[in-house]
Structures are given as structure tokens and as C-alpha cells.
């Protein structure tokens, strides 16, 4: 039988071993906690350093963005300046082209003017022999299409009714020396700027909105004391011919368009001039022109009043005068004058144009397309016309 002392010794030894293990465990845990605290401290240090580096990087990026923005503004200004210089260069090149060869002298010859006036009076109100069998007249406005808004309140846009060219010619304003030429209707419609357009610099400035493109030539009105019709070749950019209009003491042809003294028009019969003089200041006058020589072939006094007239055009040898009111309302064809005498103004239909924006500064009939190119308060409009035979009206 074991002695009690031995049992007691075993108990003491067991307690000592257990205490030593606990001590080792505590030391181990303390070491692990110390390692974790050190890692946490390192993480805090690294996090603080990363935050500082991130702030520095952000400041650098913002500084770089500011520099890029400044450089972009500088480049934009340089591009705009370059565009202005290119535009100026194009105008100078156009001007040099118009000067070589030099345009013919278009100064007024007083004796020639007297002869033209005398010849014109002799041919006044004679019977007109038609060149074609065209006998159509307007029944109504079939459709209206507003293309865009371009340029000034008053102006002119048109096409050449002869040939196959699709070019659009734009005269912005009532007095200038530069004509914009767009290659097709699409470019004119889609682009608001004139960068897609070629420029024709005329040797003399034009006045009014009564100009015409016809058979590869530009017929435009120049005021140099008296009024002159200039025939300008659109291919070689030179003046082909010019003529002093044989009418004395001219006045604005339309009561509502004070800037128009001569309105040139084209139809199936050829080239016409619509004008007015103080000799018969209440009514509009009409003349048939020879497009080759600009000679006056015949002249007529019409019964169409100037008062409240805003524009006019010719169809199949008949003059259609469009009227409005001082405060722009709905435009209407209220007077028709047929040079062949086959239709009277009373027989013609009273045609109203759809209500739009203001009043027409120009209306150009295209006999090839049977539609009118109109300029209304800065808007470019196409009117498609429905026609009938004169005998059916």
C-alpha cells in the first residue's frame, strides 16, 4: 500500500506540470498578439501612406486636366483662326479669278441707253408670238416643304432650270458680292454653315433679290447710277455681257419689297424682266429679254398694281403677281397677266399660299421642276404647284 506522502507528491507534481503548460500557453498567446499588433500598426502606416499618395496623384491628375483644357482652348482658337484665314484666302483667290481676264467695261453709254429706251418703247404692248405650246396655268399650291432657315431675313435661292446641274445658288441679303454654291440639295439642307459651299465673288455687288441662274450664266442686277443687267459666266467666272435696262425713272417694282427694282424671271418661254417706272407708277411693267444679247424683245404695261405686291413670277408666258399686307398675312396670287392674251386675270384661279412666317422676299419658278423656290423671313421653302390647262380654268 502506497504511502500518503507519495500520493501527495504526485498531486504536487501534476499541479506543477499543469501550471507550466498554462504559462507556456500564455506566453505563446502574448507573442501572437504582439505579432498581430505589429501587423496592424504596419497596416495603419501603409494605409496612411497610400492615402497620401492617392491625394498627391489626384492633385497631379487635376493639374494635368487643367493644362489639357487650356491647350484645347488654345487649339480651338488656332483652328478658328485658320478657318478665317482659309476663308479669306478663298475669297482672294475668287477675286483674282474674276480679275483674269478683266471684265468688260459696263459703264453707262448715254447714247446707247437712249437708243435702247427708244427701241423698247417701239416694241411696247405688241402682240406676243409664243415660242412654245405651253398652255398651263396654276390651279393651286399642291404642297409646301420648309427646308431650313439660313442667312438673312431677305434673300434668294435658286437652281438652273436648264441642263442637269443640281447646284443650289444662294444670295444672302439684298446687297452683297458673294454667292454661295452648294453641290446638291442634300448639302444645302443638312449643313447650316457655309463651309460646304463654294463661293463666287462677283466683280460688282448685286442689289435686290431679283437675280436668276439660267443656262450656265448668272443674270444679276447692278446699280451704278442707273440699273444694269449683268450676264456672268459661272464656268470661267467672267462677265460675258451687260446692258443698261431701257426704262427711265425706275421705282421699286413691288410695294412691299422696296429693295427690288428689277425682278428677273425664267419660264418655258425664256427670260423676262419685271419692273416699274414713274411713268406708270401704279402698275407693274413686263419685258421679254434675249438671254444671249440682253436686248429687250418686247415690253408690256400690265394691269397688276404695285401696291401691296411682294413678289412675282412667270409661267407659260403669264405674269403671276403675289400680294400680301403691310402687316404680313397670307400671301395670294391676285393678278395674272398673259402676254399672249389667251387668259384674262378674271379667268385665273385665286391661289393662296399656306400661312408661314412673314412675307416672301423672293419667289423663283423653276419650269423644269414645276415648283417655286421661295425665301420667307429667312426660311427656304419649296412650293409644288398643281397645274391645269388654260382652257380648263
CSV table of C-alpha atoms in Angstrom, one decimal:
chain,number,residue,atom,x,y,z
A,1,UNK,CA,0.0,0.0,0.0
A,2,UNK,CA,1.4,3.4,-1.2
A,3,UNK,CA,2.4,5.8,1.3
A,4,UNK,CA,0.2,9.0,1.7
A,5,UNK,CA,3.4,11.1,1.1
A,6,UNK,CA,3.9,9.6,-2.3
A,7,UNK,CA,0.3,10.4,-3.3
A,8,UNK,CA,0.7,13.9,-2.1
A,9,UNK,CA,4.0,14.2,-4.1
A,10,UNK,CA,2.2,13.1,-7.3
A,11,UNK,CA,-0.5,15.7,-6.8
A,12,UNK,CA,2.1,18.4,-6.4
A,13,UNK,CA,4.0,17.3,-9.5
A,14,UNK,CA,0.7,17.2,-11.5
A,15,UNK,CA,-0.1,20.8,-10.4
A,16,UNK,CA,3.4,21.9,-11.3
A,17,UNK,CA,3.2,20.4,-14.8
A,18,UNK,CA,-0.3,21.9,-15.4
A,19,UNK,CA,0.9,25.4,-14.3
A,20,UNK,CA,4.0,25.2,-16.5
A,21,UNK,CA,1.8,24.4,-19.5
A,22,UNK,CA,-0.5,27.3,-18.7
A,23,UNK,CA,2.5,29.6,-18.5
A,24,UNK,CA,3.7,28.4,-21.9
A,25,UNK,CA,0.3,28.9,-23.4
A,26,UNK,CA,0.1,32.5,-22.0
A,27,UNK,CA,3.5,33.3,-23.4
A,28,UNK,CA,2.6,31.9,-26.8
A,29,UNK,CA,-0.6,33.9,-26.9
A,30,UNK,CA,1.2,37.1,-25.9
A,31,UNK,CA,3.7,36.5,-28.7
A,32,UNK,CA,0.9,36.0,-31.2
A,33,UNK,CA,-0.9,39.2,-30.0
A,34,UNK,CA,2.4,41.1,-30.3
A,35,UNK,CA,2.8,40.0,-33.9
A,36,UNK,CA,-0.8,40.9,-34.7
A,37,UNK,CA,-0.4,44.4,-33.1
A,38,UNK,CA,2.7,44.9,-35.1
A,39,UNK,CA,0.9,43.9,-38.4
A,40,UNK,CA,-2.0,46.2,-37.5
A,41,UNK,CA,0.4,49.0,-36.9
A,42,UNK,CA,2.1,48.4,-40.2
A,43,UNK,CA,-1.3,48.3,-42.0
A,44,UNK,CA,-2.1,51.7,-40.5
A,45,UNK,CA,1.2,53.1,-41.6
A,46,UNK,CA,0.8,51.7,-45.1
A,47,UNK,CA,-2.9,52.9,-45.3
A,48,UNK,CA,-1.8,56.4,-44.3
A,49,UNK,CA,1.0,56.4,-46.9
A,50,UNK,CA,-1.4,55.1,-49.6
A,51,UNK,CA,-3.9,57.8,-48.8
A,52,UNK,CA,-1.3,60.4,-49.0
A,53,UNK,CA,0.0,59.1,-52.3
A,54,UNK,CA,-3.6,58.9,-53.6
A,55,UNK,CA,-4.2,62.6,-52.7
A,56,UNK,CA,-1.0,63.5,-54.5
A,57,UNK,CA,-2.0,61.5,-57.6
A,58,UNK,CA,-5.4,63.2,-57.6
A,59,UNK,CA,-3.9,66.6,-57.4
A,60,UNK,CA,-1.5,65.8,-60.3
A,61,UNK,CA,-4.3,64.5,-62.4
A,62,UNK,CA,-6.4,67.6,-61.8
A,63,UNK,CA,-3.4,69.8,-62.7
A,64,UNK,CA,-2.9,67.8,-65.9
A,65,UNK,CA,-6.6,68.1,-66.8
A,66,UNK,CA,-6.5,71.9,-66.3
A,67,UNK,CA,-3.4,72.0,-68.6
A,68,UNK,CA,-5.2,69.9,-71.2
A,69,UNK,CA,-8.3,72.1,-71.1
A,70,UNK,CA,-6.1,75.2,-71.6
A,71,UNK,CA,-4.3,73.5,-74.5
A,72,UNK,CA,-7.7,72.5,-76.1
A,73,UNK,CA,-8.9,76.1,-75.9
A,74,UNK,CA,-5.7,77.3,-77.5
A,75,UNK,CA,-6.0,74.7,-80.3
A,76,UNK,CA,-9.6,75.6,-80.8
A,77,UNK,CA,-8.7,79.3,-81.2
A,78,UNK,CA,-6.0,78.4,-83.6
A,79,UNK,CA,-8.4,76.2,-85.7
A,80,UNK,CA,-10.9,79.0,-85.8
A,81,UNK,CA,-8.2,81.5,-86.8
A,82,UNK,CA,-7.0,79.1,-89.5
A,83,UNK,CA,-10.6,78.8,-90.8
A,84,UNK,CA,-10.9,82.5,-91.0
A,85,UNK,CA,-7.6,82.8,-92.9
A,86,UNK,CA,-8.6,80.0,-95.3
A,87,UNK,CA,-11.9,81.7,-95.9
A,88,UNK,CA,-10.1,85.0,-96.6
A,89,UNK,CA,-7.7,83.2,-98.9
A,90,UNK,CA,-10.6,81.6,-100.9
A,91,UNK,CA,-12.2,85.0,-101.3
A,92,UNK,CA,-8.9,86.4,-102.5
A,93,UNK,CA,-8.4,83.6,-105.0
A,94,UNK,CA,-12.0,84.0,-106.2
A,95,UNK,CA,-11.3,87.7,-106.6
A,96,UNK,CA,-8.2,87.0,-108.6
A,97,UNK,CA,-10.1,84.6,-110.8
A,98,UNK,CA,-12.7,87.3,-111.6
A,99,UNK,CA,-9.9,89.7,-112.5
A,100,UNK,CA,-8.3,87.4,-115.1
A,101,UNK,CA,-9.3,88.1,-117.7
A,102,UNK,CA,-10.5,91.6,-116.8
A,103,UNK,CA,-14.3,92.1,-117.1
A,104,UNK,CA,-15.6,94.2,-119.9
A,105,UNK,CA,-16.4,97.8,-119.2
A,106,UNK,CA,-20.0,98.2,-118.1
A,107,UNK,CA,-20.1,101.9,-117.7
A,108,UNK,CA,-23.2,103.7,-118.9
A,109,UNK,CA,-23.2,104.9,-122.5
A,110,UNK,CA,-25.8,107.7,-122.6
A,111,UNK,CA,-26.4,107.4,-126.4
A,112,UNK,CA,-26.7,103.6,-126.1
A,113,UNK,CA,-29.2,104.0,-123.3
A,114,UNK,CA,-31.3,106.4,-125.3
A,115,UNK,CA,-31.4,104.0,-128.3
A,116,UNK,CA,-32.4,101.1,-126.0
A,117,UNK,CA,-35.2,103.2,-124.4
A,118,UNK,CA,-36.4,104.3,-127.8
A,119,UNK,CA,-36.3,100.7,-129.2
A,120,UNK,CA,-38.1,99.4,-126.2
A,121,UNK,CA,-40.9,101.9,-126.5
A,122,UNK,CA,-41.5,101.0,-130.1
A,123,UNK,CA,-42.0,97.3,-129.1
A,124,UNK,CA,-44.3,98.1,-126.2
A,125,UNK,CA,-47.6,96.3,-125.9
A,126,UNK,CA,-47.2,94.5,-129.2
A,127,UNK,CA,-48.8,91.1,-129.8
A,128,UNK,CA,-46.5,88.3,-128.5
A,129,UNK,CA,-45.8,85.3,-130.6
A,130,UNK,CA,-45.2,82.3,-128.3
A,131,UNK,CA,-42.1,80.1,-128.8
A,132,UNK,CA,-43.7,77.0,-127.2
A,133,UNK,CA,-47.0,75.3,-127.0
A,134,UNK,CA,-47.1,75.7,-123.2
A,135,UNK,CA,-50.7,76.5,-122.0
A,136,UNK,CA,-50.6,75.6,-118.3
A,137,UNK,CA,-51.7,77.8,-115.5
A,138,UNK,CA,-51.8,77.4,-111.7
A,139,UNK,CA,-54.7,75.5,-110.2
A,140,UNK,CA,-53.5,75.5,-106.6
A,141,UNK,CA,-50.5,75.0,-104.3
A,142,UNK,CA,-50.2,71.2,-104.2
A,143,UNK,CA,-47.6,71.0,-101.3
A,144,UNK,CA,-45.2,73.1,-99.3
A,145,UNK,CA,-41.9,72.0,-97.9
A,146,UNK,CA,-39.8,74.1,-95.4
A,147,UNK,CA,-36.2,73.1,-95.9
A,148,UNK,CA,-34.3,75.1,-93.3
A,149,UNK,CA,-33.5,78.6,-92.0
A,150,UNK,CA,-30.4,80.2,-93.5
A,151,UNK,CA,-29.0,83.7,-93.6
A,152,UNK,CA,-30.8,87.0,-93.5
A,153,UNK,CA,-34.5,87.8,-93.4
A,154,UNK,CA,-34.4,88.6,-97.2
A,155,UNK,CA,-32.5,86.7,-99.8
A,156,UNK,CA,-32.8,84.4,-102.8
A,157,UNK,CA,-32.1,80.7,-103.5
A,158,UNK,CA,-32.5,79.0,-106.9
A,159,UNK,CA,-31.4,76.4,-109.4
A,160,UNK,CA,-30.5,76.5,-113.1
A,161,UNK,CA,-33.6,75.2,-114.9
A,162,UNK,CA,-31.6,74.3,-118.0
A,163,UNK,CA,-29.2,71.4,-118.1
A,164,UNK,CA,-28.7,68.7,-115.5
A,165,UNK,CA,-26.8,70.6,-112.8
A,166,UNK,CA,-28.1,70.1,-109.2
A,167,UNK,CA,-26.3,73.0,-107.8
A,168,UNK,CA,-28.1,75.4,-105.4
A,169,UNK,CA,-27.2,79.1,-105.6
A,170,UNK,CA,-27.8,81.2,-102.5
A,171,UNK,CA,-27.9,85.1,-102.4
A,172,UNK,CA,-27.9,86.1,-98.7
A,173,UNK,CA,-29.3,89.6,-98.1
A,174,UNK,CA,-30.3,92.3,-100.5
A,175,UNK,CA,-26.8,93.7,-101.3
A,176,UNK,CA,-23.6,91.7,-101.4
A,177,UNK,CA,-20.9,90.5,-103.8
A,178,UNK,CA,-20.6,86.8,-102.8
A,179,UNK,CA,-22.8,84.0,-104.0
A,180,UNK,CA,-22.8,80.6,-102.1
A,181,UNK,CA,-23.0,77.5,-104.3
A,182,UNK,CA,-23.9,74.1,-102.7
A,183,UNK,CA,-23.3,71.0,-104.9
A,184,UNK,CA,-26.7,69.5,-104.2
A,185,UNK,CA,-29.9,70.0,-102.3
A,186,UNK,CA,-28.7,67.5,-99.7
A,187,UNK,CA,-25.6,69.5,-98.7
A,188,UNK,CA,-27.7,72.7,-98.5
A,189,UNK,CA,-30.3,71.1,-96.3
A,190,UNK,CA,-28.1,69.2,-93.9
A,191,UNK,CA,-25.4,71.7,-93.2
A,192,UNK,CA,-26.2,75.1,-91.6
A,193,UNK,CA,-22.7,76.5,-92.1
A,194,UNK,CA,-21.3,77.7,-95.4
A,195,UNK,CA,-18.2,75.6,-95.2
A,196,UNK,CA,-19.8,73.0,-97.5
A,197,UNK,CA,-20.4,75.7,-100.1
A,198,UNK,CA,-18.2,77.2,-102.8
A,199,UNK,CA,-18.1,80.9,-103.1
A,200,UNK,CA,-18.4,83.1,-106.2
A,201,UNK,CA,-17.0,86.6,-105.7
A,202,UNK,CA,-18.7,88.8,-108.3
A,203,UNK,CA,-16.8,91.7,-109.9
A,204,UNK,CA,-19.6,94.1,-108.9
A,205,UNK,CA,-22.0,93.9,-106.0
A,206,UNK,CA,-25.6,92.9,-106.6
A,207,UNK,CA,-28.7,94.7,-105.3
A,208,UNK,CA,-32.1,93.3,-104.5
A,209,UNK,CA,-33.4,89.7,-104.8
A,210,UNK,CA,-34.4,89.6,-108.5
A,211,UNK,CA,-31.4,87.6,-109.8
A,212,UNK,CA,-31.5,84.5,-111.9
A,213,UNK,CA,-29.4,81.5,-112.8
A,214,UNK,CA,-30.2,80.4,-116.4
A,215,UNK,CA,-28.3,78.3,-118.9
A,216,UNK,CA,-24.9,78.3,-117.1
A,217,UNK,CA,-25.0,82.1,-116.5
A,218,UNK,CA,-25.9,84.3,-113.6
A,219,UNK,CA,-28.0,87.3,-114.6
A,220,UNK,CA,-27.9,89.8,-111.8
A,221,UNK,CA,-28.8,93.4,-111.1
A,222,UNK,CA,-26.2,96.1,-110.5
A,223,UNK,CA,-27.0,99.6,-109.6
A,224,UNK,CA,-24.5,102.1,-110.9
A,225,UNK,CA,-26.4,105.3,-111.2
A,226,UNK,CA,-28.9,103.5,-113.5
A,227,UNK,CA,-29.7,99.8,-113.2
A,228,UNK,CA,-27.7,97.3,-115.3
A,229,UNK,CA,-28.3,93.6,-116.0
A,230,UNK,CA,-25.0,91.8,-115.8
A,231,UNK,CA,-24.5,88.4,-117.5
A,232,UNK,CA,-21.9,86.5,-115.7
A,233,UNK,CA,-20.4,83.2,-116.8
A,234,UNK,CA,-20.4,80.7,-114.0
A,235,UNK,CA,-17.7,78.4,-115.5
A,236,UNK,CA,-14.9,80.9,-116.2
A,237,UNK,CA,-16.1,83.5,-113.6
A,238,UNK,CA,-16.1,86.4,-116.1
A,239,UNK,CA,-18.7,89.0,-117.3
A,240,UNK,CA,-20.0,88.0,-120.7
A,241,UNK,CA,-22.2,91.0,-121.4
A,242,UNK,CA,-24.1,93.8,-119.7
A,243,UNK,CA,-27.0,96.1,-120.5
A,244,UNK,CA,-28.5,99.3,-119.2
A,245,UNK,CA,-32.1,98.5,-118.6
A,246,UNK,CA,-34.1,100.6,-121.1
A,247,UNK,CA,-36.6,102.1,-118.6
A,248,UNK,CA,-36.5,105.7,-117.4
A,249,UNK,CA,-37.0,106.8,-113.7
A,250,UNK,CA,-37.4,103.3,-112.3
A,251,UNK,CA,-39.1,102.8,-108.9
A,252,UNK,CA,-39.4,99.6,-106.7
A,253,UNK,CA,-41.4,97.1,-108.7
A,254,UNK,CA,-43.2,95.7,-105.6
A,255,UNK,CA,-44.8,97.9,-103.0
A,256,UNK,CA,-43.8,95.6,-100.1
A,257,UNK,CA,-40.3,94.9,-101.4
A,258,UNK,CA,-38.6,98.3,-101.7
A,259,UNK,CA,-35.2,96.8,-102.5
A,260,UNK,CA,-36.3,95.2,-105.8
A,261,UNK,CA,-36.2,97.4,-108.9
A,262,UNK,CA,-35.9,94.7,-111.5
A,263,UNK,CA,-37.1,91.1,-111.0
A,264,UNK,CA,-35.6,88.6,-113.5
A,265,UNK,CA,-37.6,85.5,-114.2
A,266,UNK,CA,-37.5,82.4,-116.4
A,267,UNK,CA,-40.2,80.2,-117.7
A,268,UNK,CA,-40.9,77.8,-120.6
A,269,UNK,CA,-40.7,80.8,-123.0
A,270,UNK,CA,-37.3,82.1,-121.8
A,271,UNK,CA,-36.0,85.2,-119.9
A,272,UNK,CA,-38.2,88.0,-118.6
A,273,UNK,CA,-37.8,91.2,-116.6
A,274,UNK,CA,-40.4,92.6,-114.2
A,275,UNK,CA,-40.1,96.3,-113.3
A,276,UNK,CA,-41.9,99.6,-112.7
A,277,UNK,CA,-41.4,103.3,-113.7
A,278,UNK,CA,-42.7,106.6,-112.6
A,279,UNK,CA,-44.4,107.0,-116.0
A,280,UNK,CA,-47.0,104.4,-114.8
A,281,UNK,CA,-46.1,104.2,-111.2
A,282,UNK,CA,-49.3,102.4,-110.1
A,283,UNK,CA,-48.9,99.3,-112.2
A,284,UNK,CA,-46.2,96.7,-112.9
A,285,UNK,CA,-44.5,96.5,-116.3
A,286,UNK,CA,-43.1,93.5,-118.0
A,287,UNK,CA,-40.3,92.9,-120.7
A,288,UNK,CA,-39.1,89.9,-122.7
A,289,UNK,CA,-35.3,89.6,-122.8
A,290,UNK,CA,-33.0,87.9,-125.2
A,291,UNK,CA,-30.8,85.8,-122.9
A,292,UNK,CA,-27.9,85.9,-125.4
A,293,UNK,CA,-27.7,89.6,-126.0
A,294,UNK,CA,-29.8,91.0,-123.2
A,295,UNK,CA,-31.8,93.0,-125.7
A,296,UNK,CA,-35.4,93.9,-125.0
A,297,UNK,CA,-37.6,92.0,-127.4
A,298,UNK,CA,-41.0,93.3,-126.2
A,299,UNK,CA,-42.5,95.4,-123.4
A,300,UNK,CA,-45.9,95.5,-121.8
A,301,UNK,CA,-47.9,97.6,-119.3
A,302,UNK,CA,-49.8,95.2,-117.1
A,303,UNK,CA,-53.0,95.9,-115.1
A,304,UNK,CA,-51.4,94.5,-112.0
A,305,UNK,CA,-51.0,97.1,-109.2
A,306,UNK,CA,-47.7,97.7,-107.4
A,307,UNK,CA,-49.4,98.4,-104.1
A,308,UNK,CA,-49.2,95.5,-101.6
A,309,UNK,CA,-47.3,93.4,-104.1
A,310,UNK,CA,-44.5,91.3,-102.6
A,311,UNK,CA,-43.2,89.2,-105.4
A,312,UNK,CA,-44.0,87.8,-108.9
A,313,UNK,CA,-43.0,85.0,-111.4
A,314,UNK,CA,-43.8,83.9,-114.9
A,315,UNK,CA,-45.3,80.6,-116.1
A,316,UNK,CA,-46.0,79.8,-119.7
A,317,UNK,CA,-45.8,83.5,-120.7
A,318,UNK,CA,-48.2,84.7,-117.9
A,319,UNK,CA,-47.2,87.0,-115.1
A,320,UNK,CA,-48.4,86.0,-111.6
A,321,UNK,CA,-48.2,88.7,-109.0
A,322,UNK,CA,-48.2,87.8,-105.3
A,323,UNK,CA,-49.8,90.2,-102.8
A,324,UNK,CA,-49.8,90.5,-99.0
A,325,UNK,CA,-50.4,93.2,-96.5
A,326,UNK,CA,-48.2,95.7,-94.6
A,327,UNK,CA,-48.5,93.5,-91.6
A,328,UNK,CA,-47.6,90.1,-93.2
A,329,UNK,CA,-50.6,87.9,-93.6
A,330,UNK,CA,-51.4,85.1,-96.1
A,331,UNK,CA,-49.9,85.6,-99.5
A,332,UNK,CA,-52.1,85.2,-102.5
A,333,UNK,CA,-51.9,85.4,-106.3
A,334,UNK,CA,-54.4,88.2,-107.1
A,335,UNK,CA,-53.4,89.4,-110.5
A,336,UNK,CA,-52.4,87.5,-113.7
A,337,UNK,CA,-51.3,89.0,-117.0
A,338,UNK,CA,-51.0,86.7,-120.0
A,339,UNK,CA,-48.9,88.3,-122.8
A,340,UNK,CA,-50.5,86.1,-125.4
A,341,UNK,CA,-54.0,87.2,-124.5
A,342,UNK,CA,-55.2,83.6,-124.1
A,343,UNK,CA,-56.2,84.1,-120.5
A,344,UNK,CA,-57.5,87.1,-118.6
A,345,UNK,CA,-56.9,87.9,-115.0
A,346,UNK,CA,-60.6,87.3,-114.2
A,347,UNK,CA,-60.3,83.8,-115.6
A,348,UNK,CA,-57.4,82.8,-113.5
A,349,UNK,CA,-57.9,81.0,-110.2
A,350,UNK,CA,-57.3,82.9,-107.0
A,351,UNK,CA,-54.5,81.0,-105.4
A,352,UNK,CA,-53.5,81.3,-101.7
A,353,UNK,CA,-50.2,80.2,-100.3
A,354,UNK,CA,-50.1,78.4,-96.9
A,355,UNK,CA,-49.6,80.7,-93.9
A,356,UNK,CA,-45.9,80.8,-92.9
A,357,UNK,CA,-43.6,83.3,-91.1
A,358,UNK,CA,-43.6,86.7,-92.7
A,359,UNK,CA,-43.5,87.7,-96.3
A,360,UNK,CA,-41.7,86.5,-99.4
A,361,UNK,CA,-38.6,88.4,-100.4
A,362,UNK,CA,-38.2,86.2,-103.5
A,363,UNK,CA,-40.1,83.5,-105.4
A,364,UNK,CA,-38.3,81.8,-108.3
A,365,UNK,CA,-40.3,79.5,-110.5
A,366,UNK,CA,-38.4,76.5,-112.0
A,367,UNK,CA,-40.1,75.5,-115.3
A,368,UNK,CA,-38.2,72.2,-115.3
A,369,UNK,CA,-39.4,71.1,-111.9
A,370,UNK,CA,-42.7,72.9,-111.9
A,371,UNK,CA,-42.1,74.3,-108.4
A,372,UNK,CA,-41.2,77.6,-106.7
A,373,UNK,CA,-38.1,78.3,-104.6
A,374,UNK,CA,-39.2,80.9,-102.1
A,375,UNK,CA,-37.4,82.8,-99.3
A,376,UNK,CA,-39.7,83.7,-96.4
A,377,UNK,CA,-38.3,85.6,-93.5
A,378,UNK,CA,-35.0,83.7,-93.6
A,379,UNK,CA,-36.7,80.3,-94.3
A,380,UNK,CA,-36.2,78.5,-97.5
A,381,UNK,CA,-39.4,76.9,-98.9
A,382,UNK,CA,-40.4,74.9,-101.9
A,383,UNK,CA,-43.9,75.2,-103.3
A,384,UNK,CA,-45.1,72.4,-105.5
A,385,UNK,CA,-47.7,73.7,-108.0
A,386,UNK,CA,-50.7,71.8,-109.4
A,387,UNK,CA,-51.3,73.0,-113.0
A,388,UNK,CA,-54.2,73.0,-115.4
A,389,UNK,CA,-54.7,73.9,-119.0
A,390,UNK,CA,-55.8,77.5,-119.5
A,391,UNK,CA,-58.9,76.3,-121.4
A,392,UNK,CA,-59.9,74.3,-118.3
A,393,UNK,CA,-59.8,77.2,-115.9
